[in-house]
Amino acid sequence: MAFPTQRMRRLRVNPTMRNMVRETSLSVNNLVYPLFITYGKDKKIPVNSMPGVYQYSVDKVKEEIHELGALEIPAVLLFGIPEYKDNMGTSGCQENGVVQEAIKTIKDINPNILVITDVCLCEYTDHGHCGIVEQDGTINNDKTLELLAQQAASHAKAGSDIIAPSDMMDGRVGYIRNILDKDGYSDISIMSYAAKYSSAFYGPFREAAESAPQFGDRKTYQMDSANIKEALREVKLDIAEGADIVMVKPALSYLDVIKAVKDKFEYPTAAYNVSGEYSMIKAAAEKGWLDGESVMYEVLTSIKRAGADIIISYAAKDVAKVL
């Protein structure tokens, strides 16, 4: 129907009407808050490039978990910062490692919070790469799989609810699934970083996780930012290997990828609103150039509208307060 019979503004006349016909609803139930767990005691260290984000020692995480519970944020994603690093990332598998101890502590504080644990070598290796590095500088995909599986098994034993491999090694989802099932953890889910791009948006995260590569880059195992068909092949493979949830990372510049993944596979889909996306909004807000709270809400809503069921974001607490 043409104007004036059809007046679209009638459905925008007031907040009640707008809320009633809203097509996309962002809920606190969609949110996951990342936490950086560091070694030692009595530590709450601000991350300079990520305003409002901190590294916590295990004993200092209690206050944060209570706040997340009060905001009804249902899940956290843990990253570890160990005291000692080596070329194999062995501290990531220790029974008393920083992530393993944090899992137990969080579950003691709030048994209902969903604990997701990042599985990768980059936080635990002295070279900062996500896999075993050979003498010629190449990353050995197949040798890395065993270490990833050991790390995943140690997280499962500590009480992790969801294992989230982020390394982008070929075949790692199937390898981890087999180890978990063999060790009696068949009920633990895998959230695969299925389409993880080699992105310039990760800079602040690498400060927070102390995981910047000491040489080269990660372009031989993370995806080319220009590709979308490749992302669909990656997702298809991870689903076939046993992934329960698939993830696209980053989110804001890859909304088309999120939509394509959701439309094609109709599978539980996560998106990671990464550090650079968060920090650039925070920086602009501090300058007074935009309303940071409103922009964060708009960004996360766009990620949900694209098809994400789960949104991992450093802005989760800010947005939860708005919701």
Short mmCIF file of C-alpha atoms in Angstrom, two decimals:
data_model
loop_
_atom_site.label_atom_id
_atom_site.label_comp_id
_atom_site.label_asym_id
_atom_site.label_seq_id
_atom_site.Cartn_x
_atom_site.Cartn_y
_atom_site.Cartn_z
CA MET A 1 0.00 0.00 0.00
CA ALA A 2 1.16 3.53 -0.78
CA PHE A 3 1.21 6.66 1.39
CA PRO A 4 -1.01 7.89 3.02
CA THR A 5 -2.79 4.54 3.63
CA GLN A 6 0.38 2.96 4.97
CA ARG A 7 2.15 5.26 7.45
CA MET A 8 5.19 3.48 8.85
CA ARG A 9 5.60 6.08 11.60
CA ARG A 10 2.46 4.83 13.33
CA LEU A 11 4.52 1.90 14.67
CA ARG A 12 7.18 4.27 16.05
CA VAL A 13 4.92 6.68 17.90
CA ASN A 14 6.12 5.87 21.45
CA PRO A 15 8.46 3.50 23.34
CA THR A 16 5.69 1.03 24.16
CA MET A 17 4.72 0.69 20.50
CA ARG A 18 8.32 0.42 19.38
CA ASN A 19 9.05 -2.29 21.94
CA MET A 20 5.93 -4.20 20.98
CA VAL A 21 6.88 -4.52 17.30
CA ARG A 22 10.63 -4.83 17.76
CA GLU A 23 11.98 -7.60 15.54
CA THR A 24 15.23 -8.28 17.41
CA SER A 25 15.38 -8.49 21.19
CA LEU A 26 18.73 -8.52 22.97
CA SER A 27 18.62 -10.32 26.31
CA VAL A 28 21.08 -10.71 29.14
CA ASN A 29 20.74 -14.44 28.47
CA ASN A 30 22.65 -13.91 25.20
CA LEU A 31 25.73 -12.51 26.95
CA VAL A 32 29.08 -14.02 27.95
CA TYR A 33 31.68 -12.01 29.86
CA PRO A 34 35.40 -12.74 29.30
CA LEU A 35 37.71 -12.89 32.32
CA PHE A 36 41.51 -12.82 32.37
CA ILE A 37 42.95 -14.92 35.19
CA THR A 38 46.55 -14.25 36.16
CA TYR A 39 49.00 -15.96 38.51
CA GLY A 40 49.77 -14.86 42.07
CA LYS A 41 47.55 -13.34 44.74
CA ASP A 42 45.76 -10.09 45.50
CA LYS A 43 45.94 -8.87 41.91
CA LYS A 44 43.46 -6.73 40.02
CA ILE A 45 45.50 -5.22 37.21
CA PRO A 46 43.85 -2.79 34.77
CA VAL A 47 44.32 -3.43 31.06
CA ASN A 48 45.39 -0.03 29.72
CA SER A 49 43.97 -0.51 26.24
CA MET A 50 40.63 -1.85 27.50
CA PRO A 51 38.97 0.56 29.96
CA GLY A 52 37.07 -1.31 32.67
CA VAL A 53 38.79 -4.64 31.97
CA TYR A 54 41.24 -6.23 34.43
CA GLN A 55 43.48 -9.20 35.00
CA TYR A 56 42.40 -11.00 38.18
CA SER A 57 44.28 -13.42 40.37
CA VAL A 58 42.10 -16.34 41.42
CA ASP A 59 41.56 -14.96 44.93
CA LYS A 60 40.29 -11.64 43.53
CA VAL A 61 37.72 -13.10 41.14
CA LYS A 62 35.04 -13.48 43.86
CA GLU A 63 33.85 -9.87 43.70
CA GLU A 64 33.55 -10.04 39.92
CA ILE A 65 31.49 -13.24 40.01
CA HIS A 66 29.11 -11.72 42.55
CA GLU A 67 28.61 -8.68 40.28
CA LEU A 68 27.95 -10.88 37.26
CA GLY A 69 25.43 -12.85 39.30
CA ALA A 70 23.66 -9.67 40.37
CA LEU A 71 23.46 -8.60 36.71
CA GLU A 72 22.18 -12.09 35.80
CA ILE A 73 24.91 -12.58 33.20
CA PRO A 74 24.80 -16.36 32.79
CA ALA A 75 28.30 -17.23 31.58
CA VAL A 76 32.00 -16.35 31.65
CA LEU A 77 34.83 -17.17 29.25
CA LEU A 78 38.19 -17.72 30.96
CA PHE A 79 41.68 -16.93 29.65
CA GLY A 80 44.80 -17.81 31.62
CA ILE A 81 48.02 -15.86 32.19
CA PRO A 82 50.54 -18.24 33.79
CA GLU A 83 53.70 -17.33 35.67
CA TYR A 84 55.87 -19.59 33.55
CA LYS A 85 55.79 -20.06 29.79
CA ASP A 86 57.71 -22.48 27.56
CA ASN A 87 57.74 -23.45 23.91
CA MET A 88 55.11 -26.19 24.45
CA GLY A 89 52.64 -24.28 26.60
CA THR A 90 52.76 -27.00 29.25
CA SER A 91 51.45 -24.78 32.06
CA GLY A 92 48.09 -24.77 30.32
CA CYS A 93 47.59 -28.42 31.23
CA GLN A 94 48.51 -28.26 34.92
CA GLU A 95 45.93 -29.44 37.43
CA ASN A 96 46.65 -26.37 39.57
CA GLY A 97 46.95 -23.95 36.63
CA VAL A 98 45.38 -20.51 36.79
CA VAL A 99 42.33 -21.43 34.72
CA GLN A 100 41.84 -24.77 36.45
CA GLU A 101 41.91 -23.09 39.87
CA ALA A 102 39.62 -20.31 38.68
CA ILE A 103 37.04 -22.83 37.46
CA LYS A 104 36.87 -24.43 40.91
CA THR A 105 36.68 -21.08 42.67
CA ILE A 106 33.94 -19.74 40.42
CA LYS A 107 31.88 -22.90 40.81
CA ASP A 108 32.22 -22.66 44.59
CA ILE A 109 30.99 -19.06 44.52
CA ASN A 110 28.18 -19.55 42.00
CA PRO A 111 27.49 -23.13 40.84
CA ASN A 112 24.89 -21.88 38.36
CA ILE A 113 27.20 -19.69 36.29
CA LEU A 114 28.27 -21.34 33.05
CA VAL A 115 32.05 -21.55 32.82
CA ILE A 116 33.51 -21.60 29.31
CA THR A 117 37.25 -22.10 28.98
CA ASP A 118 39.41 -20.99 26.09
CA VAL A 119 41.69 -23.78 24.87
CA CYS A 120 44.79 -22.60 23.02
CA LEU A 121 48.57 -22.54 23.46
CA CYS A 122 49.23 -18.85 22.77
CA GLU A 123 48.66 -17.70 26.37
CA TYR A 124 51.07 -20.35 27.67
CA THR A 125 53.90 -20.37 25.11
CA ASP A 126 56.97 -18.15 25.24
CA HIS A 127 56.69 -17.57 21.48
CA GLY A 128 53.01 -16.55 21.60
CA HIS A 129 51.83 -18.81 18.80
CA CYS A 130 48.80 -21.10 19.06
CA GLY A 131 50.65 -24.30 18.20
CA ILE A 132 53.99 -26.06 18.36
CA VAL A 133 56.65 -24.15 16.44
CA GLU A 134 59.22 -26.07 14.41
CA GLN A 135 62.81 -24.90 13.94
CA ASP A 136 61.97 -23.33 10.60
CA GLY A 137 59.21 -21.25 12.21
CA THR A 138 56.27 -23.24 10.84
CA ILE A 139 53.40 -24.28 13.09
CA ASN A 140 53.02 -28.06 13.38
CA ASN A 141 49.27 -28.65 13.21
CA ASP A 142 49.14 -32.35 14.09
CA LYS A 143 51.61 -32.30 16.97
CA THR A 144 49.62 -29.46 18.53
CA LEU A 145 46.41 -31.49 18.75
CA GLU A 146 47.59 -33.68 21.64
CA LEU A 147 48.52 -30.65 23.76
CA LEU A 148 45.18 -29.00 23.05
CA ALA A 149 43.37 -32.20 24.05
CA GLN A 150 45.37 -32.42 27.29
CA GLN A 151 44.49 -28.82 28.12
CA ALA A 152 40.81 -29.44 27.36
CA ALA A 153 40.77 -32.57 29.53
CA SER A 154 42.32 -30.68 32.44
CA HIS A 155 39.62 -28.00 32.15
CA ALA A 156 36.91 -30.64 32.06
CA LYS A 157 38.33 -32.31 35.16
CA ALA A 158 38.35 -28.95 36.98
CA GLY A 159 34.65 -28.43 36.20
CA SER A 160 34.43 -26.46 32.96
CA ASP A 161 30.98 -26.56 31.34
CA ILE A 162 32.05 -25.70 27.79
CA ILE A 163 35.41 -26.18 26.09
CA ALA A 164 36.20 -23.47 23.53
CA PRO A 165 39.19 -24.27 21.28
CA SER A 166 40.42 -21.05 19.66
CA ASP A 167 43.67 -22.22 18.05
CA MET A 168 42.33 -22.87 14.52
CA MET A 169 44.35 -26.06 14.04
CA ASP A 170 42.73 -28.43 11.55
CA GLY A 171 41.03 -31.39 13.20
CA ARG A 172 41.21 -30.14 16.76
CA VAL A 173 37.47 -30.33 17.47
CA GLY A 174 37.32 -34.02 16.65
CA TYR A 175 40.52 -34.73 18.57
CA ILE A 176 39.24 -32.93 21.68
CA ARG A 177 35.81 -34.55 21.39
CA ASN A 178 37.40 -38.01 21.32
CA ILE A 179 39.53 -37.28 24.39
CA LEU A 180 36.63 -35.84 26.36
CA ASP A 181 34.42 -38.81 25.54
CA LYS A 182 37.19 -41.26 26.36
CA ASP A 183 37.78 -39.59 29.75
CA GLY A 184 34.09 -39.68 30.67
CA TYR A 185 33.19 -36.09 29.82
CA SER A 186 30.74 -36.75 27.01
CA ASP A 187 28.26 -34.24 28.49
CA ILE A 188 30.68 -31.32 28.20
CA SER A 189 29.99 -29.14 25.17
CA ILE A 190 32.46 -27.77 22.65
CA MET A 191 32.11 -24.18 21.46
CA SER A 192 34.37 -24.05 18.44
CA TYR A 193 36.04 -20.88 17.25
CA ALA A 194 35.02 -22.16 13.84
CA ALA A 195 35.53 -19.04 11.72
CA LYS A 196 38.30 -17.11 13.46
CA TYR A 197 39.86 -14.48 11.24
CA SER A 198 43.40 -13.14 11.33
CA SER A 199 42.25 -9.70 12.40
CA ALA A 200 43.79 -6.36 13.36
CA PHE A 201 41.01 -6.00 15.95
CA TYR A 202 42.79 -8.31 18.44
CA GLY A 203 45.45 -5.84 19.56
CA PRO A 204 44.09 -4.93 23.01
CA PHE A 205 43.36 -8.60 23.78
CA ARG A 206 46.99 -9.48 23.23
CA GLU A 207 47.93 -6.97 25.91
CA ALA A 208 45.28 -8.36 28.27
CA ALA A 209 46.24 -12.00 27.71
CA GLU A 210 49.97 -11.29 27.26
CA SER A 211 49.85 -13.47 24.16
CA ALA A 212 51.28 -11.44 21.28
CA PRO A 213 53.34 -13.60 18.87
CA GLN A 214 57.06 -12.98 19.29
CA PHE A 215 57.71 -13.40 15.57
CA GLY A 216 55.66 -13.48 12.39
CA ASP A 217 51.88 -13.55 12.49
CA ARG A 218 49.02 -16.06 12.66
CA LYS A 219 47.90 -15.87 9.04
CA THR A 220 48.90 -19.47 8.26
CA TYR A 221 46.24 -20.80 10.64
CA GLN A 222 43.72 -18.01 11.22
CA MET A 223 41.45 -17.07 8.33
CA ASP A 224 41.90 -14.47 5.61
CA SER A 225 39.52 -11.58 6.36
CA ALA A 226 38.39 -11.48 2.72
CA ASN A 227 36.87 -14.99 2.72
CA ILE A 228 33.33 -16.09 3.51
CA LYS A 229 32.98 -19.37 1.58
CA GLU A 230 36.02 -20.65 3.43
CA ALA A 231 34.28 -19.77 6.71
CA LEU A 232 31.34 -21.95 5.74
CA ARG A 233 33.68 -24.85 5.00
CA GLU A 234 35.39 -24.38 8.37
CA VAL A 235 32.05 -24.39 10.18
CA LYS A 236 30.87 -27.47 8.30
CA LEU A 237 34.01 -29.38 9.28
CA ASP A 238 33.73 -28.41 12.96
CA ILE A 239 30.10 -29.48 13.12
CA ALA A 240 31.02 -32.81 11.54
CA GLU A 241 33.78 -33.25 14.14
CA GLY A 242 31.39 -32.71 17.04
CA ALA A 243 31.12 -29.00 17.79
CA ASP A 244 27.95 -28.14 19.72
CA ILE A 245 28.22 -24.37 19.16
CA VAL A 246 30.10 -22.60 16.37
CA MET A 247 31.64 -19.16 16.66
CA VAL A 248 32.50 -16.30 14.33
CA LYS A 249 35.31 -13.98 15.50
CA PRO A 250 35.46 -10.95 15.24
CA ALA A 251 31.82 -9.88 15.07
CA LEU A 252 31.26 -6.28 14.01
CA SER A 253 33.14 -6.40 10.70
CA TYR A 254 31.89 -9.94 10.04
CA LEU A 255 28.12 -9.60 10.44
CA ASP A 256 27.69 -11.03 6.94
CA VAL A 257 29.62 -14.13 8.01
CA ILE A 258 27.45 -14.56 11.13
CA LYS A 259 24.33 -14.34 9.00
CA ALA A 260 25.66 -16.77 6.40
CA VAL A 261 26.63 -19.31 9.07
CA LYS A 262 23.27 -19.08 10.82
CA ASP A 263 21.26 -19.22 7.60
CA LYS A 264 23.15 -22.18 6.16
CA PHE A 265 23.54 -24.40 9.22
CA GLU A 266 20.76 -23.27 11.60
CA TYR A 267 23.14 -24.24 14.39
CA PRO A 268 23.75 -22.59 17.78
CA THR A 269 25.95 -19.67 16.79
CA ALA A 270 28.24 -17.50 18.92
CA ALA A 271 29.96 -14.27 17.97
CA TYR A 272 32.91 -12.63 19.71
CA ASN A 273 32.64 -8.85 20.02
CA VAL A 274 36.40 -8.56 20.29
CA SER A 275 38.75 -6.24 22.15
CA GLY A 276 39.39 -3.79 19.32
CA GLU A 277 35.66 -3.37 18.71
CA TYR A 278 35.18 -2.68 22.41
CA SER A 279 38.17 -0.37 22.85
CA MET A 280 37.49 1.88 19.88
CA ILE A 281 33.99 2.62 21.21
CA LYS A 282 35.33 3.22 24.73
CA ALA A 283 38.00 5.56 23.37
CA ALA A 284 35.51 7.55 21.30
CA ALA A 285 33.16 7.77 24.29
CA GLU A 286 35.97 9.06 26.51
CA LYS A 287 36.60 11.76 23.91
CA GLY A 288 32.92 12.69 24.02
CA TRP A 289 32.51 11.88 20.35
CA LEU A 290 29.62 9.46 20.86
CA ASP A 291 27.32 8.01 23.51
CA GLY A 292 29.28 4.86 24.40
CA GLU A 293 26.43 3.13 26.22
CA SER A 294 23.98 3.58 23.35
CA VAL A 295 26.53 2.58 20.72
CA MET A 296 27.50 -0.59 22.62
CA TYR A 297 23.85 -1.58 22.87
CA GLU A 298 23.35 -0.87 19.15
CA VAL A 299 26.42 -2.92 18.21
CA LEU A 300 25.39 -5.94 20.28
CA THR A 301 21.86 -5.72 18.89
CA SER A 302 23.27 -5.77 15.36
CA ILE A 303 25.24 -8.91 16.20
CA LYS A 304 22.07 -10.55 17.52
CA ARG A 305 20.14 -9.39 14.44
CA ALA A 306 22.76 -10.98 12.19
CA GLY A 307 21.99 -14.35 13.77
CA ALA A 308 24.14 -14.80 16.87
CA ASP A 309 22.52 -16.65 19.76
CA ILE A 310 25.50 -16.04 22.06
CA ILE A 311 27.51 -12.82 22.22
CA ILE A 312 30.87 -12.76 23.98
CA SER A 313 31.63 -9.16 24.88
CA TYR A 314 33.70 -7.06 27.28
CA ALA A 315 30.69 -4.73 27.27
CA ALA A 316 28.42 -7.42 28.70
CA LYS A 317 28.22 -5.77 32.12
CA ASP A 318 27.52 -2.32 30.66
CA VAL A 319 24.82 -3.65 28.36
CA ALA A 320 23.30 -5.82 31.10
CA LYS A 321 22.81 -2.68 33.21
CA VAL A 322 20.93 -1.07 30.31
CA LEU A 323 18.81 -4.18 29.80
#
